[in-house]
XYZ file of C-alpha atoms in Angstrom:
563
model
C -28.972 118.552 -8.716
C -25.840 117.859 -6.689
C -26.158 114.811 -4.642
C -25.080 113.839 -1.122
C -22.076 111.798 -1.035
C -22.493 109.429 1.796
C -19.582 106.603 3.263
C -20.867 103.389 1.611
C -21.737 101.045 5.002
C -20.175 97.882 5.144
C -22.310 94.883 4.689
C -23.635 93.171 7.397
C -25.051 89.613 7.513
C -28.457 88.085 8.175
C -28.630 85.230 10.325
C -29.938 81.856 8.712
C -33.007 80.232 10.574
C -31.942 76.823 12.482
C -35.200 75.399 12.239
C -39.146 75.594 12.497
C -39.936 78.868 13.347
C -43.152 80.377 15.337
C -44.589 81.710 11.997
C -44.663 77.959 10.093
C -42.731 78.796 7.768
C -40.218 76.362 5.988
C -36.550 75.569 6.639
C -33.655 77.630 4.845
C -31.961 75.919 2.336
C -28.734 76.492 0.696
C -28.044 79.671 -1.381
C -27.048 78.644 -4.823
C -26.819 80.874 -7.560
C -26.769 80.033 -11.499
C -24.041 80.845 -13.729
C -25.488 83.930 -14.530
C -25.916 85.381 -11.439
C -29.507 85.464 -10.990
C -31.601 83.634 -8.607
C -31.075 80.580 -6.566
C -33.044 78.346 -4.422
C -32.150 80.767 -1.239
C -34.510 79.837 1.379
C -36.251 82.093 3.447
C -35.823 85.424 5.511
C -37.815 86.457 7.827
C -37.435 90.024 8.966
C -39.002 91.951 11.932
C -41.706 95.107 11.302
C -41.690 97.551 13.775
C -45.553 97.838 12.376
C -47.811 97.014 10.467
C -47.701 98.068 6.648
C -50.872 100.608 5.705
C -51.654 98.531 2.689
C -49.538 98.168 -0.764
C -50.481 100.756 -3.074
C -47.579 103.497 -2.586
C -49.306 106.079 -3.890
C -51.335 106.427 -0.949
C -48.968 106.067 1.396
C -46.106 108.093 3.397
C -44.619 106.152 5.607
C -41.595 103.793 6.299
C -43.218 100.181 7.744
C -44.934 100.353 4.018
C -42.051 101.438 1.951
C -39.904 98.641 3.230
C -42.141 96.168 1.482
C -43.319 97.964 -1.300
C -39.754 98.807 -2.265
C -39.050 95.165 -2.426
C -41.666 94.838 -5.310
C -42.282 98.150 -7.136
C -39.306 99.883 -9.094
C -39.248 103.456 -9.247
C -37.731 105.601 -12.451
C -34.651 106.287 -10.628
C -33.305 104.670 -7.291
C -30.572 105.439 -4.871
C -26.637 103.497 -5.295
C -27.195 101.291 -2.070
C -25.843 102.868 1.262
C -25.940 105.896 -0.288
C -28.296 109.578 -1.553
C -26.672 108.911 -4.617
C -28.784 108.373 -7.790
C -28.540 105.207 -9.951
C -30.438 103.986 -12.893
C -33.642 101.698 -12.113
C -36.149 101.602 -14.897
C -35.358 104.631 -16.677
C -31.390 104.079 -17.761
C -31.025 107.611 -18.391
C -32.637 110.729 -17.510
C -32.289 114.507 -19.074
C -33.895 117.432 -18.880
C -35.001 120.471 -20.806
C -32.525 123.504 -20.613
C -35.589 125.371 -18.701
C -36.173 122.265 -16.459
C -39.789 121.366 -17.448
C -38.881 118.565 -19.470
C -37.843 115.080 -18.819
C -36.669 112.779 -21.138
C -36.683 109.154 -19.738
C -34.657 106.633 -21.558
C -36.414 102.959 -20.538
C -35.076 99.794 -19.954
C -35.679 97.393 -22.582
C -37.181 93.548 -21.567
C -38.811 94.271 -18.610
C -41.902 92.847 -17.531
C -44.304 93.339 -14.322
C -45.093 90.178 -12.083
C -48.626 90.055 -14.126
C -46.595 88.999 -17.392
C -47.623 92.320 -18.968
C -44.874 94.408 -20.706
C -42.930 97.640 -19.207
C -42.787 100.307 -21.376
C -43.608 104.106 -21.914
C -47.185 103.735 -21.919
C -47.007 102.217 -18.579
C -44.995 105.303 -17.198
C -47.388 108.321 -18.930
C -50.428 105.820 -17.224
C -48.461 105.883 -13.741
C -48.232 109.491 -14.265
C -51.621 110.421 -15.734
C -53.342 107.910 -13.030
C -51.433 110.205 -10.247
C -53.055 113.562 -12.287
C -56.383 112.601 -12.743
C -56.830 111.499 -9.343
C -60.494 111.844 -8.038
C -61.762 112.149 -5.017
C -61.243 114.056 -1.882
C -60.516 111.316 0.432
C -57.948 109.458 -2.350
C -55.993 112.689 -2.710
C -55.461 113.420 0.611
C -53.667 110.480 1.151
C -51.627 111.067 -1.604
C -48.925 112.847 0.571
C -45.954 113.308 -1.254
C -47.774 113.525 -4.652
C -49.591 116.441 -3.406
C -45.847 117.932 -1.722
C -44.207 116.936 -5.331
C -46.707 118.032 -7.942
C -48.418 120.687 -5.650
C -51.950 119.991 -7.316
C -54.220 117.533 -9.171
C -56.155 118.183 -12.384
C -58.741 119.235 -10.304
C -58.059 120.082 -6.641
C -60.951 118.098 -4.335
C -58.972 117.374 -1.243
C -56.272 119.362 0.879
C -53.785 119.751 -1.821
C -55.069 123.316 -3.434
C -51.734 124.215 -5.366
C -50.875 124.557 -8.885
C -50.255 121.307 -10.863
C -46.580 120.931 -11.333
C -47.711 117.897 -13.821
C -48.931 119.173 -17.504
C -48.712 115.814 -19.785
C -46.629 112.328 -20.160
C -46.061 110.941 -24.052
C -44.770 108.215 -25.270
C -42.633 108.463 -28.048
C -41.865 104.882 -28.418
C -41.524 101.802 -26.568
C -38.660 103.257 -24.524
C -38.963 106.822 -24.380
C -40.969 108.855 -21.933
C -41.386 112.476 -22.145
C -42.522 113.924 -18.687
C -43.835 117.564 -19.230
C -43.858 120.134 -16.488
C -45.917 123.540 -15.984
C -42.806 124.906 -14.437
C -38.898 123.949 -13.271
C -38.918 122.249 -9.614
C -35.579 121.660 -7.896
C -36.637 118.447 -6.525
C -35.808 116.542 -9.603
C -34.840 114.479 -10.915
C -34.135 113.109 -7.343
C -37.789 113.478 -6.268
C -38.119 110.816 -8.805
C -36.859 108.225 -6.389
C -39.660 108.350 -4.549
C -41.233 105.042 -3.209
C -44.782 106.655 -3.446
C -43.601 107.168 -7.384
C -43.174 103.680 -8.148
C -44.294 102.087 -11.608
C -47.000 99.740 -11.537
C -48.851 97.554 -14.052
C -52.004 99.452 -15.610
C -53.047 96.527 -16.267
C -53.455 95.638 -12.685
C -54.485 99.164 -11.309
C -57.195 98.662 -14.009
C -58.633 95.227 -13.153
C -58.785 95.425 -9.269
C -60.241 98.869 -9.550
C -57.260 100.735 -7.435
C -58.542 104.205 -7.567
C -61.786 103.085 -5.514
C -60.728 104.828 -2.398
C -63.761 105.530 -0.072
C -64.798 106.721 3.403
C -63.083 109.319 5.725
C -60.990 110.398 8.558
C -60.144 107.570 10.497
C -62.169 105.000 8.574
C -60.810 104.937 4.925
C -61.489 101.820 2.718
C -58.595 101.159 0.036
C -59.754 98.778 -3.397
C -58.460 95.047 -2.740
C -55.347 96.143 -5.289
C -53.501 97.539 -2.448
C -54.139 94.657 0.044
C -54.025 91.568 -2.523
C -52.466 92.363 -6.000
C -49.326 95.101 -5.939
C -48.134 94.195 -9.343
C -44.880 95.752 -10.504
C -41.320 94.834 -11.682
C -39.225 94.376 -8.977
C -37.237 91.260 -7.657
C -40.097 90.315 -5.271
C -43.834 90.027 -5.554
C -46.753 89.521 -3.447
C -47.666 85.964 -2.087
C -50.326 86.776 1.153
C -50.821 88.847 3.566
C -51.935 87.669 6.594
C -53.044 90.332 8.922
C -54.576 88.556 11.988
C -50.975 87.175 12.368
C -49.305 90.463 11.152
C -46.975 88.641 8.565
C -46.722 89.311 4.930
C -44.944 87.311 2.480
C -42.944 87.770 -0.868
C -41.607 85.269 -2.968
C -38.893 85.631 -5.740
C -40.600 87.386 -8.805
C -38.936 84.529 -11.697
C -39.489 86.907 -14.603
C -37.278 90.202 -13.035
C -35.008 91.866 -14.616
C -34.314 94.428 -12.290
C -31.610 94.020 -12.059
C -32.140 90.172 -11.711
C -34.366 87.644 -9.660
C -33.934 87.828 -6.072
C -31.643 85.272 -4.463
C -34.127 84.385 -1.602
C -36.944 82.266 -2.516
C -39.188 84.198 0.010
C -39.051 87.263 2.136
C -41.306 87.250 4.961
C -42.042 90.500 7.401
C -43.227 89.601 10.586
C -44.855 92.870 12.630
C -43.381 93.032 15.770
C -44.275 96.659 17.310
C -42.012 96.122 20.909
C -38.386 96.344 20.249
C -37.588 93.988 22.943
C -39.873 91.567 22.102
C -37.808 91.827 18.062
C -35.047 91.173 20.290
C -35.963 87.864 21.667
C -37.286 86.652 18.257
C -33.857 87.002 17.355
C -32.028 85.459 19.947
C -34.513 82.836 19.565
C -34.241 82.385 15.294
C -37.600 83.236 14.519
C -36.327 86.361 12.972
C -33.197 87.397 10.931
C -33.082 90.540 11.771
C -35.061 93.816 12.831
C -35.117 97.472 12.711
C -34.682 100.301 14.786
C -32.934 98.334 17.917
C -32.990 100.615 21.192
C -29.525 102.336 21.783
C -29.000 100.565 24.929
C -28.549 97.502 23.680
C -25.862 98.298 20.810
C -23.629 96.493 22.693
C -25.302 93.787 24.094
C -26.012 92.703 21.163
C -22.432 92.787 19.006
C -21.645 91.087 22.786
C -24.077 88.286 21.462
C -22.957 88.161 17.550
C -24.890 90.379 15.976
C -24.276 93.070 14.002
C -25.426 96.437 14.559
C -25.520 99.178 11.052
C -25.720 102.507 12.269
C -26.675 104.801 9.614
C -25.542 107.975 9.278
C -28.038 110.464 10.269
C -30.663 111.519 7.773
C -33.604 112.152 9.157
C -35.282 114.706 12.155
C -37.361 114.309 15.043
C -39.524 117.469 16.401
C -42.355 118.359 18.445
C -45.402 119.461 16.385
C -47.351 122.859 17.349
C -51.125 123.020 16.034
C -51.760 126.931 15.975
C -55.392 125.707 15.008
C -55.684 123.060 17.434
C -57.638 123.194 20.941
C -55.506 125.981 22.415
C -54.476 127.748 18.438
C -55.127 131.215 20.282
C -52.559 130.593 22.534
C -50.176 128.654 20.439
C -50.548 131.243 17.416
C -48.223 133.737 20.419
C -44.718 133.426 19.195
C -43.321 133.720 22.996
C -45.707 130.539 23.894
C -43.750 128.998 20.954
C -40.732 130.472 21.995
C -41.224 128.865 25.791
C -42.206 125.124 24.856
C -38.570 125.524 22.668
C -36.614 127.078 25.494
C -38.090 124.647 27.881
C -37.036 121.617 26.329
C -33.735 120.213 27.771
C -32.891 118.554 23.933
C -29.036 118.017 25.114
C -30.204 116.035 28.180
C -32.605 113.685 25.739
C -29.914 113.424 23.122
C -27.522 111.776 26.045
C -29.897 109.826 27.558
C -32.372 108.696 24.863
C -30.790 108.471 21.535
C -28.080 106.159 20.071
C -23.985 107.199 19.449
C -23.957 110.291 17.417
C -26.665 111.956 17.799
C -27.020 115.388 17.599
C -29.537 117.944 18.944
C -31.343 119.374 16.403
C -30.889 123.002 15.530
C -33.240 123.260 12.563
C -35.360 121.263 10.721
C -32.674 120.256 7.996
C -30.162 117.745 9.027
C -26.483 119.194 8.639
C -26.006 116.150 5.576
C -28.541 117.925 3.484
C -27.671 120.542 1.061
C -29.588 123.925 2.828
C -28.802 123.506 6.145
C -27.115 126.626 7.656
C -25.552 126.945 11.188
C -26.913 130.854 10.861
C -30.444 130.403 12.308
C -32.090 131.639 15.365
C -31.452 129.176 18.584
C -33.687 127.983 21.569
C -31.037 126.704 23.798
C -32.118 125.128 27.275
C -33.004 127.988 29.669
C -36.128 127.103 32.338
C -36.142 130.437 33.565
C -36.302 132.141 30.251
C -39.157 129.918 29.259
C -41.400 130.937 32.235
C -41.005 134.399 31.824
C -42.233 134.160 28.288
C -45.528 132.514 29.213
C -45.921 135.142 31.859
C -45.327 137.353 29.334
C -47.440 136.110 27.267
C -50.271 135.438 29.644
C -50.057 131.636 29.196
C -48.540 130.135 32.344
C -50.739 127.430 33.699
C -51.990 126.375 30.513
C -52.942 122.776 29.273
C -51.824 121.592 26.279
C -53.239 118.357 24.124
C -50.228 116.536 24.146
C -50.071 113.359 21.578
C -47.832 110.758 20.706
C -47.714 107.722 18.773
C -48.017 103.802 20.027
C -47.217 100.078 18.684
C -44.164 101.629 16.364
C -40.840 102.554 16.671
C -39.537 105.218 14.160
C -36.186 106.031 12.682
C -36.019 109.454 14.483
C -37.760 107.904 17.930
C -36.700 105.054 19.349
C -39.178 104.911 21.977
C -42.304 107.005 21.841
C -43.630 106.910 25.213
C -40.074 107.024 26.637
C -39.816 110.679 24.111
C -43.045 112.189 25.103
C -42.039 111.423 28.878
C -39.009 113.083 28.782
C -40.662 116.429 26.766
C -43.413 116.411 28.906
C -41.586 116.556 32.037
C -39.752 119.425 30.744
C -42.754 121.063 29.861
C -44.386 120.435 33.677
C -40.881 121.995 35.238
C -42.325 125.408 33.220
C -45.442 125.213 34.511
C -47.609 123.776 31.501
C -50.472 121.395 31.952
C -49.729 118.386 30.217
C -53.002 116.270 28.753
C -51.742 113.202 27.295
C -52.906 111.614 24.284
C -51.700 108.376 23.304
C -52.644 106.185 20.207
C -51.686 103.788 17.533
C -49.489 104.399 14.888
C -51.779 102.930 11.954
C -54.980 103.616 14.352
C -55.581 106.878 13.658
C -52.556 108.722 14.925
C -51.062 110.173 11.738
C -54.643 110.758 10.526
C -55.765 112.837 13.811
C -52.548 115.050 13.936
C -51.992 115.535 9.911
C -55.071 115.359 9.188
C -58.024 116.240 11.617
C -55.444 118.968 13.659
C -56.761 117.193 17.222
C -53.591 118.109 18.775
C -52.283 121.313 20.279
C -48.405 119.349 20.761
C -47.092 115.840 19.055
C -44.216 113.665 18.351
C -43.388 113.289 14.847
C -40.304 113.023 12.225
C -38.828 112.702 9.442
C -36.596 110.069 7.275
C -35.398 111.917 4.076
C -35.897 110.461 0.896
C -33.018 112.462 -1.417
C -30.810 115.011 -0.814
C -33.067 118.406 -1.296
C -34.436 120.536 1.644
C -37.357 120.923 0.188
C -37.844 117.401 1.165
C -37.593 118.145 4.818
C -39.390 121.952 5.059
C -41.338 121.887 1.617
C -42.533 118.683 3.023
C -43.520 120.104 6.550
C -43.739 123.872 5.755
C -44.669 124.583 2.138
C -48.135 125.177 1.711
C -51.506 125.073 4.492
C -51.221 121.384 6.138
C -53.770 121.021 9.429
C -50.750 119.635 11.439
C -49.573 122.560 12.009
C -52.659 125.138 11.449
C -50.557 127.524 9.241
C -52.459 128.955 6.535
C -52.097 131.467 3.575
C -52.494 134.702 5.993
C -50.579 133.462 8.753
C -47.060 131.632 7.875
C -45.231 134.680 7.649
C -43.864 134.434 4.089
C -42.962 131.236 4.921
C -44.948 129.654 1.742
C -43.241 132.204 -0.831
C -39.880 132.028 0.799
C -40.262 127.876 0.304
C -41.422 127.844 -2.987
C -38.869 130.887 -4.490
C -36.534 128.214 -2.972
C -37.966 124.849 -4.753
C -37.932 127.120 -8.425
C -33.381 128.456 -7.694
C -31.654 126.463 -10.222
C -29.800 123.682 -8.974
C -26.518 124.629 -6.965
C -25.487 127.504 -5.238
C -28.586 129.406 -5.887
C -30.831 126.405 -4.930
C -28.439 126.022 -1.602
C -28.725 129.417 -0.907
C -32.125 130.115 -0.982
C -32.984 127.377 1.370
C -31.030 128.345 3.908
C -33.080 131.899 3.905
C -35.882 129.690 4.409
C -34.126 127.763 7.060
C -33.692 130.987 8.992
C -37.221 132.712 8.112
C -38.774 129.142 9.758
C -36.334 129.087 13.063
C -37.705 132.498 13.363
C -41.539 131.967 13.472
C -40.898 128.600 15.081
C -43.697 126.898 13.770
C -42.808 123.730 15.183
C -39.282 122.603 17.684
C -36.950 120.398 16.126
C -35.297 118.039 18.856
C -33.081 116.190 17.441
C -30.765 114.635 14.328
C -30.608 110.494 15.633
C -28.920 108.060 14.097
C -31.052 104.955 13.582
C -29.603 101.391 13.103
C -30.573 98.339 11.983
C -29.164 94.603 13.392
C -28.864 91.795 11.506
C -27.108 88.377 12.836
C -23.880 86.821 11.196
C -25.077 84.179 8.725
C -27.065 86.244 5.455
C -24.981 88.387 3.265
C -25.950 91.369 1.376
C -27.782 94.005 3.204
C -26.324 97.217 2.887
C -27.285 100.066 5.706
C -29.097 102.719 3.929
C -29.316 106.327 5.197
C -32.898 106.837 3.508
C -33.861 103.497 5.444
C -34.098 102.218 1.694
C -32.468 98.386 2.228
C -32.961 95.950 -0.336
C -33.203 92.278 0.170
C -32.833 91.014 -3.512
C -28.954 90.218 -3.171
C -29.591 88.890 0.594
C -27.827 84.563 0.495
C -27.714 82.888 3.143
C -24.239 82.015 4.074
């Protein structure tokens, strides 16, 4: 698959702490490395969560608070070249399929061990892989998001996932050779292999702390004490504690890595910190080193103060969600009600007063970096008057719509939540809709009411891509029956085929090309409005070395020194 070449971002430093910090946690010492270039006693960094992580087992999880840690641990197949879409070796060296695509071939690197002291090897990858497969229960698989986008289907279908199985069988051949067959060619590899919720963890492990053991439902799901105590896999960190009353979790070098060497920090510590200002005073003050997602309006405040702000280039897509099964569905399934919330939405007045420098408003739901994105799609551009005729039209005017949005996070695509859903729904009051707002927390049942209970009739959400495929962005959002949106088999329009013909074009033109049908099959219907294309940054200060700004928010701390 041809991959996105992105502008390697220059490095940034982390700034050292200068004493005793708020948290308790030790002094920095001197970076020293040995001769060989592997670890050295480094000290400590202490980094600033917009949130708090779901728990540690990726396979159940989708989102980015979680994937920061967990990437610091757990080694996927295949990674991405730092700063970059790019693919790299990771724990598979080499990669190569089949001439009809549903083979992979996965050439293993050799001396690696997980954190546990138990060996890597290709019966650890076909027991990832079968684990995945075999799956049980209806409340496990539906939080296995991007398995379920991915592979389509489990060996037997309990939850929302009702596809096919992409997945037929994973043998070892030897110690370093894993054979990955597929039911049929899928143009998200090998890139979908990057995954974070694809990451490589120690049966042994996932066997003794029970990790499939994933009980209750809705809003009140109960994960096995593997994803909150014991994440065991390869990677330059591992898990130390997580203390949750305090919202700080802790890593500490993992001594017997290989991948591609022990980390140069003796500990990495996230601190959850869900108000951006408030990450901004922790760093003025040196309890933190550095944080995500700082608010656009202070970009230069703080390179006024030192710091150093990485704005990465944009990768990602915010929209507002429509639930055509949601409280007002009978309206919302009327494509001039959808038509009216899009052409009431002043998107070029949000871009210039919400978002950071470069920013663009969003004309579809595939940024304009990703291969399938297509300038020749139908447009909602800002027109008030337009919008109110439609609801007239469409006998809607006056109507109130369930209007929900997220709280305690800030997200890649959105800033500022409640500063986004007040600009949108003050558009949406200047057409004459009723506005019901609807505000709760991020990991407190937020992504579970709106992607999975369907609550809502409007929300806030986004997306950070994780390689350079469409199908990553619409497959993801638009592929098959999802309650977030409330389409279903008989009403997306030939959406669903149009996707999938797309996901199964060879790789290039073909592949290209039949996305950007989809692309302009989806603007159409309007199932949902994209708003914008923001570019996210993250701020660091000017004494640690070695972070590199990552377009898929994928920033690694293993080669992070303090200076």
């Amino acid at each position: 698959m041809q991959q996105l070449r992105l502008t390697r971002t220059r490095r940034a430093a982390l700034i050292g702490l200068a004493g005793a910090l708020a948290v308790s946690l030790s002094a920095c010492a001197e970076s020293k490395r040995d001769e060989s270039g592997g670890g050295g006693s480094g000290g400590t960094m202490v980094f600033g969560n917009t949130g708090n992580p779901k728990m540690f087992d990726p396979i159940f999880n989708d989102e980015g608070e979680t994937f920061r840690i967990t990437r610091q641990m757990l080694d996927t197949l295949i990674q991405n070249k730092p700063g970059t879409a790019d693919l790299a070796p990771s724990l598979a060296t080499k990669w190569t399929p089949s001439n009809d695509g549903k083979t992979w071939t996965f050439d293993l690197k050799q001396g690696v061990k997980f954190s546990d002291g138990t060996a890597f090897d290709a019966k650890a990858v076909c027991f990832n892989f079968d684990r995945w497969y075999n799956m049980k229960g209806a409340t496990a698989q539906s939080q296995m998001i991007y398995y379920g986008d991915v592979f389509e289907g489990f060996k037997n279908n309990e939850g929302t996932t009702k596809g096919q199985p992409v997945y037929q069988s994973c043998e070892a051949k030897d110690d370093h050779t894993a054979v990955l067959n597929l039911t049929r060619a899928k143009g998200a590899f090998p890139a979908a292999f990057t995954l974070p919720s694809f990451a490589i963890q120690s049966p042994t492990a996932l066997q003794k702390y029970n990790a499939d053991k994933v009980t209750g439902s809705g809003t009140s799901i109960t994960y096995p004490e593997y994803g909150y105590k014991h994440p065991t896999g390869t990677g330059p960190f591992k898990f130390e504690s997580w203390d949750q009353g305090n919202g700080q979790i802790t890593l500490v070098r993992n001594e017997t890595s290989t991948m591609p060497q022990p980390a140069k920090l003796d500990k990495l510590v996230f601190k959850v910190i869900p108000d951006e200002n408030a990450r901004k005073q922790a760093l003025k003050a040196g309890d933190i080193n550095g944080y995500d997602f700082p608010a656009p309006a202070d970009y230069g405040l703080l390179r006024n103060d030192g710091e150093q702000v990485l704005i990465r280039p944009s990768f990602n897509v915010l929209y507002l969600g429509i639930n055509q099964a949601g409280p007002n569905g009978a309206k919302l399934q009327n494509p001039k009600v959808r038509q009216a919330l899009a052409y009431g939405i002043n998107r070029e007045q949000f871009v210039r007063s919400k978002l950071a420098e470069g920013s663009e408003v969003a004309t579809e739901f595939v940024p304009k970096a990703i291969n399938g994105y297509t300038d020749d799609v139908t447009k909602y551009p800002y027109d008030k008057e337009r919008a109110k005729q439609l609801l007239k039209e469409a006998g809607a005017e006056g109507m109130t719509l369930k209007f929900y949005y997220p709280t305690e996070v800030t997200r890649p695509y959105m800033p500022n939540p409640a500063d986004t859903y007040t600009a949108i729904s003050e558009d949406l009051k200047a057409i004459g809709i009723n506005v019901q707002p609807v505000a709760e927390s991020w990991n407190g049942g937020y992504k579970d009411d709106v992607q999975q209970n369907g609550k809502q009739d409007i929300h806030l959400l986004g997306w950070t891509g994780d390689y350079n495929d469409a199908g990553n962005f619409v497959g993801t959002f638009f592929g098959r029956p999802k309650p977030e949106f409330g389409l279903t088999d008989q009403n997306n329009q030939g959406i669903f085929k149009a996707l999938a013909d797309a996901d199964a074009a060879p790789a290039g033109a073909a592949h290209t090309k039949a996305y950007q049908e989809a692309n302009k099959k989806i603007m159409e219907y309007l199932p949902a409005i994209p708003i914008a294309y923001p570019t996210p940054a993250i701020v660091v200060g000017p004494k640690i070395k070695g972070v590199v700004a990552s377009p898929l928010t994928d920033e690694r701390f293993d080669n992070v020194t303090i200076g």
